[in-house]
CSV table of C-alpha atoms in Angstrom, one decimal:
chain,number,residue,atom,x,y,z
A,1,MET,CA,71.5,148.7,78.5
A,2,LYS,CA,72.1,146.2,80.9
A,3,LEU,CA,70.3,143.0,80.1
A,4,PRO,CA,69.1,140.0,82.7
A,5,LYS,CA,71.6,137.2,82.6
A,6,GLY,CA,70.9,134.7,80.1
A,7,LEU,CA,68.1,136.9,79.0
A,8,ALA,CA,65.8,135.7,82.1
A,9,GLY,CA,62.5,137.2,81.5
A,10,VAL,CA,63.3,138.9,78.5
A,11,VAL,CA,59.9,138.8,75.7
A,12,VAL,CA,61.9,137.9,72.4
A,13,ASP,CA,58.6,137.0,70.5
A,14,GLN,CA,55.1,135.9,70.5
A,15,THR,CA,53.8,132.3,70.5
A,16,LYS,CA,50.2,130.6,70.5
A,17,VAL,CA,52.0,127.1,71.6
A,18,SER,CA,52.4,127.4,75.4
A,19,SER,CA,52.8,129.9,78.1
A,20,THR,CA,54.5,129.8,81.6
A,21,LYS,CA,53.0,133.2,82.4
A,22,ASN,CA,52.3,134.0,86.2
A,23,ALA,CA,54.2,130.7,86.5
A,24,VAL,CA,51.5,128.7,85.1
A,25,LEU,CA,52.0,126.2,82.6
A,26,THR,CA,49.9,126.2,79.4
A,27,TYR,CA,49.3,124.9,76.3
A,28,ALA,CA,47.3,126.7,73.8
A,29,GLY,CA,45.3,128.0,76.7
A,30,TYR,CA,44.7,124.8,78.6
A,31,PRO,CA,46.3,124.2,81.9
A,32,ILE,CA,49.0,121.5,82.3
A,33,LYS,CA,47.4,119.9,85.6
A,34,GLU,CA,43.9,119.3,83.4
A,35,LEU,CA,46.1,118.0,80.1
A,36,LYS,CA,48.3,115.3,82.6
A,37,ASP,CA,45.2,112.7,81.8
A,38,ALA,CA,44.7,113.6,78.2
A,39,SER,CA,46.3,111.3,75.5
A,40,PHE,CA,49.6,112.2,73.9
A,41,GLU,CA,48.1,112.3,70.4
A,42,GLU,CA,45.7,114.7,71.6
A,43,VAL,CA,48.4,117.0,73.1
A,44,VAL,CA,50.4,117.1,70.4
A,45,PHE,CA,47.5,117.9,67.9
A,46,LEU,CA,46.7,121.0,70.3
A,47,LEU,CA,50.3,122.2,70.3
A,48,TRP,CA,50.6,121.6,66.1
A,49,HIS,CA,47.1,123.4,65.4
A,50,THR,CA,46.1,125.2,68.8
A,51,ARG,CA,43.0,123.2,69.2
A,52,LEU,CA,41.8,120.0,70.4
A,53,PRO,CA,41.1,117.4,67.7
A,54,SER,CA,37.6,116.0,67.3
A,55,SER,CA,37.0,112.7,67.9
A,56,ASP,CA,37.0,111.4,64.2
A,57,GLU,CA,40.2,113.6,64.0
A,58,LEU,CA,41.9,112.1,67.0
A,59,THR,CA,41.4,108.6,65.6
A,60,ALA,CA,42.6,109.7,62.2
A,61,PHE,CA,45.7,111.3,63.7
A,62,ARG,CA,46.4,108.5,66.0
A,63,LYS,CA,46.1,106.3,63.0
A,64,ARG,CA,48.5,108.2,60.9
A,65,LEU,CA,51.1,108.5,63.9
A,66,VAL,CA,51.5,104.8,64.4
A,67,SER,CA,51.6,104.0,60.9
A,68,GLU,CA,54.5,106.1,60.7
A,69,MET,CA,56.3,104.4,63.5
A,70,VAL,CA,58.7,102.4,61.0
A,71,LEU,CA,62.0,103.3,59.4
A,72,PRO,CA,63.3,102.6,56.3
A,73,ASP,CA,65.5,99.3,56.1
A,74,HIS,CA,68.7,101.3,55.0
A,75,THR,CA,68.2,103.9,57.8
A,76,VAL,CA,67.8,101.2,60.2
A,77,GLN,CA,71.1,99.4,58.7
A,78,LEU,CA,73.0,103.2,59.5
A,79,ILE,CA,71.8,103.5,62.9
A,80,ALA,CA,72.6,99.9,63.8
A,81,ARG,CA,76.2,101.1,62.9
A,82,ILE,CA,76.7,104.2,64.9
A,83,ALA,CA,74.4,103.1,68.2
A,84,LYS,CA,77.0,100.9,69.0
A,85,GLU,CA,79.8,103.3,69.4
A,86,PRO,CA,81.0,104.5,72.7
A,87,GLN,CA,79.5,108.0,72.7
A,88,HIS,CA,77.2,109.4,74.9
A,89,PRO,CA,73.6,108.4,73.7
A,90,MET,CA,72.8,112.0,72.9
A,91,SER,CA,75.9,112.1,70.8
A,92,ILE,CA,74.1,109.4,68.8
A,93,LEU,CA,71.4,110.9,68.6
A,94,ARG,CA,72.3,114.1,67.4
A,95,THR,CA,73.9,112.2,64.5
A,96,THR,CA,70.9,109.8,63.9
A,97,VAL,CA,68.4,113.3,63.7
A,98,SER,CA,70.6,114.4,60.7
A,99,LEU,CA,70.6,110.6,59.3
A,100,LEU,CA,66.7,110.8,59.3
A,101,GLY,CA,66.7,113.6,56.9
A,102,THR,CA,69.2,112.5,54.4
A,103,THR,CA,68.0,108.5,54.6
A,104,ASN,CA,64.4,108.8,53.3
A,105,ASP,CA,62.0,106.7,51.2
A,106,VAL,CA,59.9,109.9,50.2
A,107,LYS,CA,60.5,113.2,48.9
A,108,ARG,CA,59.2,115.0,52.1
A,109,ASP,CA,58.7,114.4,55.6
A,110,ASP,CA,55.7,116.3,57.4
A,111,PRO,CA,55.3,116.4,61.0
A,112,PRO,CA,53.5,113.5,61.7
A,113,ARG,CA,56.2,111.4,59.9
A,114,ILE,CA,59.1,113.1,61.5
A,115,LEU,CA,57.4,112.6,65.1
A,116,ALA,CA,56.9,109.0,64.7
A,117,LYS,CA,60.2,108.5,63.3
A,118,MET,CA,61.7,110.4,66.1
A,119,LEU,CA,60.2,108.0,68.4
A,120,THR,CA,61.0,105.0,66.3
A,121,ALA,CA,64.6,105.7,66.0
A,122,ILE,CA,65.1,106.6,69.7
A,123,ALA,CA,63.6,103.1,70.8
A,124,ALA,CA,65.8,101.4,68.0
A,125,ILE,CA,69.1,103.2,69.6
A,126,ILE,CA,68.1,102.0,73.2
A,127,ARG,CA,67.6,98.3,71.4
A,128,ILE,CA,70.7,98.3,69.6
A,129,ARG,CA,73.2,99.6,72.5
A,130,ASP,CA,71.4,96.8,74.8
A,131,GLY,CA,71.9,94.2,72.2
A,132,LYS,CA,68.5,93.5,71.8
A,133,PRO,CA,66.5,93.1,68.5
A,134,ILE,CA,64.5,96.1,67.3
A,135,GLU,CA,60.7,95.5,67.5
A,136,GLN,CA,58.1,96.5,65.2
A,137,ALA,CA,54.9,98.8,66.0
A,138,ASN,CA,51.7,97.5,66.8
A,139,GLN,CA,49.1,99.1,64.5
A,140,ASN,CA,46.4,98.4,66.6
A,141,TRP,CA,48.0,100.4,69.6
A,142,GLY,CA,48.2,104.1,70.5
A,143,VAL,CA,51.2,105.8,70.3
A,144,VAL,CA,52.6,105.7,73.7
A,145,LYS,CA,52.1,101.9,74.3
A,146,ASN,CA,54.1,101.5,71.0
A,147,PHE,CA,56.8,103.6,72.2
A,148,VAL,CA,56.9,101.7,75.4
A,149,TYR,CA,57.1,98.2,73.7
A,150,LEU,CA,59.6,99.4,71.4
A,151,PHE,CA,62.3,100.6,73.7
A,152,SER,CA,61.4,97.7,76.2
A,153,GLY,CA,60.3,94.8,74.2
A,154,GLU,CA,57.6,94.0,76.3
A,155,GLN,CA,54.0,94.8,76.2
A,156,PRO,CA,53.3,97.6,79.2
A,157,THR,CA,50.0,97.3,81.3
A,158,ALA,CA,47.7,100.0,80.8
A,159,GLU,CA,48.9,101.6,83.9
A,160,ARG,CA,52.0,102.0,82.8
A,161,VAL,CA,51.1,103.2,79.6
A,162,LYS,CA,48.8,106.2,81.4
A,163,MET,CA,51.9,106.8,83.8
A,164,PHE,CA,54.1,107.3,80.7
A,165,ASN,CA,51.6,108.9,78.8
A,166,THR,CA,51.3,111.6,81.6
A,167,VAL,CA,55.2,111.8,81.4
A,168,MET,CA,55.1,112.5,77.8
A,169,VAL,CA,52.4,114.9,77.9
A,170,LEU,CA,54.2,117.1,80.7
A,171,HIS,CA,57.7,117.1,78.9
A,172,ALA,CA,55.8,118.1,75.6
A,173,ASP,CA,56.8,121.5,75.4
A,174,HIS,CA,58.1,124.5,77.6
A,175,GLU,CA,57.4,128.0,75.5
A,176,PHE,CA,60.9,129.1,74.7
A,177,ASN,CA,63.3,127.0,76.8
A,178,ALA,CA,66.9,126.8,75.3
A,179,SER,CA,66.5,123.9,73.1
A,180,THR,CA,62.8,125.2,71.7
A,181,PHE,CA,64.6,128.8,71.1
A,182,THR,CA,67.4,127.2,69.0
A,183,ALA,CA,65.0,125.4,66.9
A,184,ARG,CA,63.1,128.5,66.3
A,185,VAL,CA,66.4,130.4,65.3
A,186,VAL,CA,67.4,127.7,62.8
A,187,ALA,CA,63.7,127.8,61.7
A,188,SER,CA,63.5,131.3,60.9
A,189,THR,CA,66.6,130.5,58.1
A,190,LYS,CA,63.8,128.4,56.5
A,191,SER,CA,66.2,125.7,57.2
A,192,ASP,CA,64.4,122.2,56.9
A,193,ASP,CA,62.6,120.4,60.0
A,194,TYR,CA,65.5,117.9,60.4
A,195,SER,CA,68.2,120.8,60.7
A,196,CYS,CA,66.0,122.2,63.3
A,197,LEU,CA,65.5,119.3,65.4
A,198,THR,CA,69.4,118.6,65.3
A,199,ALA,CA,70.3,122.0,66.7
A,200,ALA,CA,67.4,121.3,69.4
A,201,VAL,CA,69.1,118.1,70.1
A,202,CYS,CA,72.4,119.7,70.7
A,203,ALA,CA,71.1,122.2,73.0
A,204,LEU,CA,69.1,119.5,75.0
A,205,LYS,CA,72.3,117.7,75.7
A,206,GLY,CA,73.5,120.1,77.8
A,207,PRO,CA,73.7,119.2,81.8
A,208,LEU,CA,72.0,122.5,82.6
A,209,HIS,CA,68.6,121.6,80.4
A,210,GLY,CA,67.7,118.3,79.4
A,211,GLY,CA,70.9,116.3,80.8
A,212,ALA,CA,70.0,117.3,84.4
A,213,ASN,CA,67.8,114.3,84.7
A,214,GLU,CA,71.0,111.8,84.3
A,215,ARG,CA,72.8,114.0,86.8
A,216,VAL,CA,69.9,113.4,89.2
A,217,PHE,CA,70.0,109.4,89.4
A,218,GLU,CA,73.5,109.9,89.4
A,219,MET,CA,73.0,111.4,92.8
A,220,LEU,CA,70.9,108.9,94.1
A,221,GLU,CA,73.1,105.8,92.8
A,222,ALA,CA,75.9,107.7,94.5
A,223,ILE,CA,74.3,108.2,97.6
A,224,ARG,CA,73.0,104.6,98.1
A,225,GLU,CA,76.2,102.7,96.9
A,226,THR,CA,78.2,104.6,99.3
A,227,GLY,CA,75.6,104.4,102.1
A,228,GLN,CA,76.0,108.0,102.9
A,229,ASP,CA,73.6,110.3,104.8
A,230,PRO,CA,71.8,112.1,102.0
A,231,VAL,CA,71.9,115.3,103.7
A,232,GLY,CA,75.5,114.9,104.3
A,233,TYR,CA,76.1,114.5,100.8
A,234,VAL,CA,74.2,117.2,99.7
A,235,ASN,CA,76.0,119.7,102.3
A,236,GLU,CA,79.4,118.4,101.0
A,237,GLN,CA,78.3,118.9,97.5
A,238,MET,CA,77.0,122.4,97.9
A,239,ALA,CA,80.4,123.0,100.1
A,240,ARG,CA,82.4,122.3,97.1
A,241,GLY,CA,80.3,124.8,95.0
A,242,ARG,CA,78.1,122.2,92.9
A,243,LYS,CA,74.5,122.4,91.8
A,244,ILE,CA,72.2,119.9,93.1
A,245,MET,CA,70.8,118.8,90.2
A,246,GLY,CA,66.6,118.5,90.0
A,247,PHE,CA,66.1,121.7,92.0
A,248,GLY,CA,65.1,125.2,91.0
A,249,HIS,CA,63.6,126.9,88.3
A,250,ARG,CA,63.9,130.6,86.7
A,251,ILE,CA,60.2,130.6,86.3
A,252,TYR,CA,58.5,128.4,89.0
A,253,LYS,CA,59.8,130.2,91.8
A,254,ASP,CA,56.9,128.4,94.3
A,255,GLY,CA,57.7,124.9,92.7
A,256,ASP,CA,57.4,123.3,89.3
A,257,PRO,CA,53.7,122.2,88.6
A,258,ARG,CA,55.1,119.1,86.2
A,259,ALA,CA,57.2,117.7,89.3
A,260,VAL,CA,54.1,118.1,91.8
A,261,ILE,CA,52.2,115.5,89.4
A,262,LEU,CA,55.4,113.6,88.4
A,263,ARG,CA,56.0,113.1,92.3
A,264,VAL,CA,52.8,111.2,92.5
A,265,ILE,CA,53.8,108.8,89.8
A,266,ALA,CA,57.5,108.2,91.1
A,267,GLN,CA,56.2,107.1,94.5
A,268,LYS,CA,53.5,104.7,92.9
A,269,ILE,CA,55.8,103.0,90.4
A,270,SER,CA,59.1,102.8,92.7
A,271,GLN,CA,56.8,101.1,95.1
A,272,GLU,CA,55.6,98.6,92.0
A,273,THR,CA,59.1,98.1,90.9
A,274,GLY,CA,61.1,97.6,94.2
A,275,ASN,CA,62.8,100.9,94.2
A,276,ASP,CA,61.0,102.8,96.6
A,277,GLU,CA,64.6,103.3,98.7
A,278,TYR,CA,65.3,105.8,95.7
A,279,PHE,CA,62.2,107.4,96.4
A,280,ALA,CA,62.8,107.7,100.1
A,281,LEU,CA,66.2,109.3,99.3
A,282,GLN,CA,64.5,111.8,96.8
A,283,GLU,CA,62.3,113.0,99.7
A,284,GLN,CA,64.7,113.3,102.1
A,285,ILE,CA,66.7,115.2,99.8
A,286,ARG,CA,63.5,117.2,98.8
A,287,GLU,CA,62.7,118.3,102.3
A,288,TYR,CA,66.4,119.6,103.2
A,289,MET,CA,66.9,121.4,100.3
A,290,PHE,CA,63.6,123.2,100.6
A,291,LYS,CA,64.7,123.8,104.5
A,292,LYS,CA,68.5,125.0,103.4
A,293,THR,CA,67.5,126.7,100.2
A,294,HIS,CA,63.8,127.1,99.6
A,295,LEU,CA,64.1,125.5,96.3
A,296,HIS,CA,61.4,123.0,95.0
A,297,PRO,CA,62.2,120.0,92.7
A,298,ASN,CA,61.7,120.7,89.1
A,299,VAL,CA,60.7,118.6,86.3
A,300,ASP,CA,63.8,116.5,85.8
A,301,TYR,CA,64.1,115.4,89.7
A,302,TYR,CA,61.1,112.6,89.2
A,303,THR,CA,61.3,112.0,85.9
A,304,ALA,CA,64.8,110.6,86.6
A,305,LEU,CA,63.6,107.9,89.2
A,306,ILE,CA,60.6,107.2,86.8
A,307,TYR,CA,62.8,106.6,83.9
A,308,HIS,CA,64.9,104.1,85.9
A,309,CYS,CA,61.7,102.1,86.9
A,310,PHE,CA,61.1,101.4,83.2
A,311,ASN,CA,64.6,100.1,83.3
A,312,LEU,CA,66.1,102.3,80.8
A,313,ASP,CA,70.1,103.1,81.3
A,314,LYS,CA,70.6,106.6,83.0
A,315,LYS,CA,72.6,107.5,80.0
A,316,THR,CA,69.5,107.3,77.7
A,317,PHE,CA,67.4,109.5,80.2
A,318,THR,CA,68.0,112.5,77.8
A,319,MET,CA,67.1,111.1,74.8
A,320,MET,CA,63.7,110.3,76.3
A,321,PHE,CA,63.3,114.0,76.9
A,322,ALA,CA,64.0,114.4,73.3
A,323,ALA,CA,61.3,111.8,72.5
A,324,CYS,CA,58.8,114.1,74.4
A,325,ARG,CA,59.8,117.4,73.6
A,326,THR,CA,60.0,116.5,69.8
A,327,ALA,CA,56.2,117.4,69.9
A,328,GLY,CA,56.8,120.7,70.9
A,329,TRP,CA,59.8,121.7,68.9
A,330,LEU,CA,57.9,120.9,65.9
A,331,ALA,CA,54.9,123.1,66.9
A,332,HIS,CA,57.3,125.7,67.5
A,333,VAL,CA,59.2,125.4,64.3
A,334,ILE,CA,55.5,125.3,62.4
A,335,GLU,CA,55.0,128.3,64.0
A,336,GLN,CA,58.4,130.1,63.0
A,337,GLN,CA,58.3,129.1,59.7
A,338,THR,CA,54.8,130.4,58.9
A,339,GLU,CA,55.8,133.6,60.7
A,340,GLY,CA,58.8,134.3,58.2
A,341,CYS,CA,61.2,136.7,60.2
A,342,LEU,CA,64.7,136.0,60.6
A,343,ILE,CA,66.0,135.9,64.5
A,344,ARG,CA,68.8,138.2,64.1
A,345,PRO,CA,69.3,139.7,67.6
A,346,SER,CA,71.6,142.4,68.4
A,347,SER,CA,74.6,142.1,71.0
A,348,GLU,CA,76.2,145.1,72.9
A,349,TYR,CA,80.0,145.3,72.7
A,350,VAL,CA,82.1,145.3,75.9
A,351,GLY,CA,85.6,144.6,74.7
A,352,GLU,CA,88.6,147.1,74.0
A,353,THR,CA,88.1,150.2,71.8
A,354,ASN,CA,90.2,152.7,69.7
A,355,ARG,CA,92.7,150.2,69.1
A,356,HIS,CA,94.8,150.4,65.8
A,357,TYR,CA,96.8,147.4,64.0
A,358,PRO,CA,100.3,148.3,64.2
A,359,ASN,CA,102.1,149.7,60.8
A,360,LYS,CA,104.6,147.0,59.9
A,361,GLU,CA,105.8,149.1,56.6
A,362,GLY,CA,109.4,150.5,57.2
């Protein structure tokens, strides 16, 4: 039996969390284009419970998440030590997630506490690496406003909160992508939640998955710094057999619906922050790539510029992806653990056969 490369299109299990059927992204049945203005807390609740919360439930859920956006002192001390290491931030995060599961002040974390700790830890890593003090969450703010404040040290405007909220919602889940499937495999063994998240972070680190956003901005920087014509740059890279990051998607052949929404945000925030030159480069590349290859931008393409406009170092872009995707990872971990079935596929052996170990006696 010949399988599609990378198991593309192969259905391996069922889920109620999200779907990309017919190239339409939905969360528990709700189209992403309708959820783009929903609060992040609403979307997290939806992913975890497969229904929208009532007004009272949302208020209580938001309050619970924000109340947990604090780390034990000894956890902060250990993160402060490893965050200063020269490794890539995703390597720091990989170790930090495992650390969160071993340095605790309660017997067992539940999903709300885990998500809150992940957001707080990621913000702490950014602050420590920038040589700045760790901030404290404001109990009167929502999750997104607090998160932006925790990693930036500045109280964001309502407009910026709305922008980042949309970014977090669009990145919250995407059915059985590489990192999510990795988390589900670990969850199927009945391992703990932090082991599942650590494995997911390892998968997300790769440039063909979450790491693509960093490569997108590296491309934009290279073009701007050298003054090279963007079309010439793209042609040169493709002539060398290099992939142009931020384009194409296995599922969305006619365009990633998330990229359509993010493009509007990227254009607006780039103008407001004096980064419109980068957006202009993106537009030239987008138009040429479609003409040359018929490929559309994916979720990473405009996210890279948006993160830059929030004054984030490009090396932290994939960590931000992890901050958003933790909600979806946990939703799938919950679902997989409830299912209670070990994921153990078989393989087709295509190596040598009928070989025998030489008899060395005599």
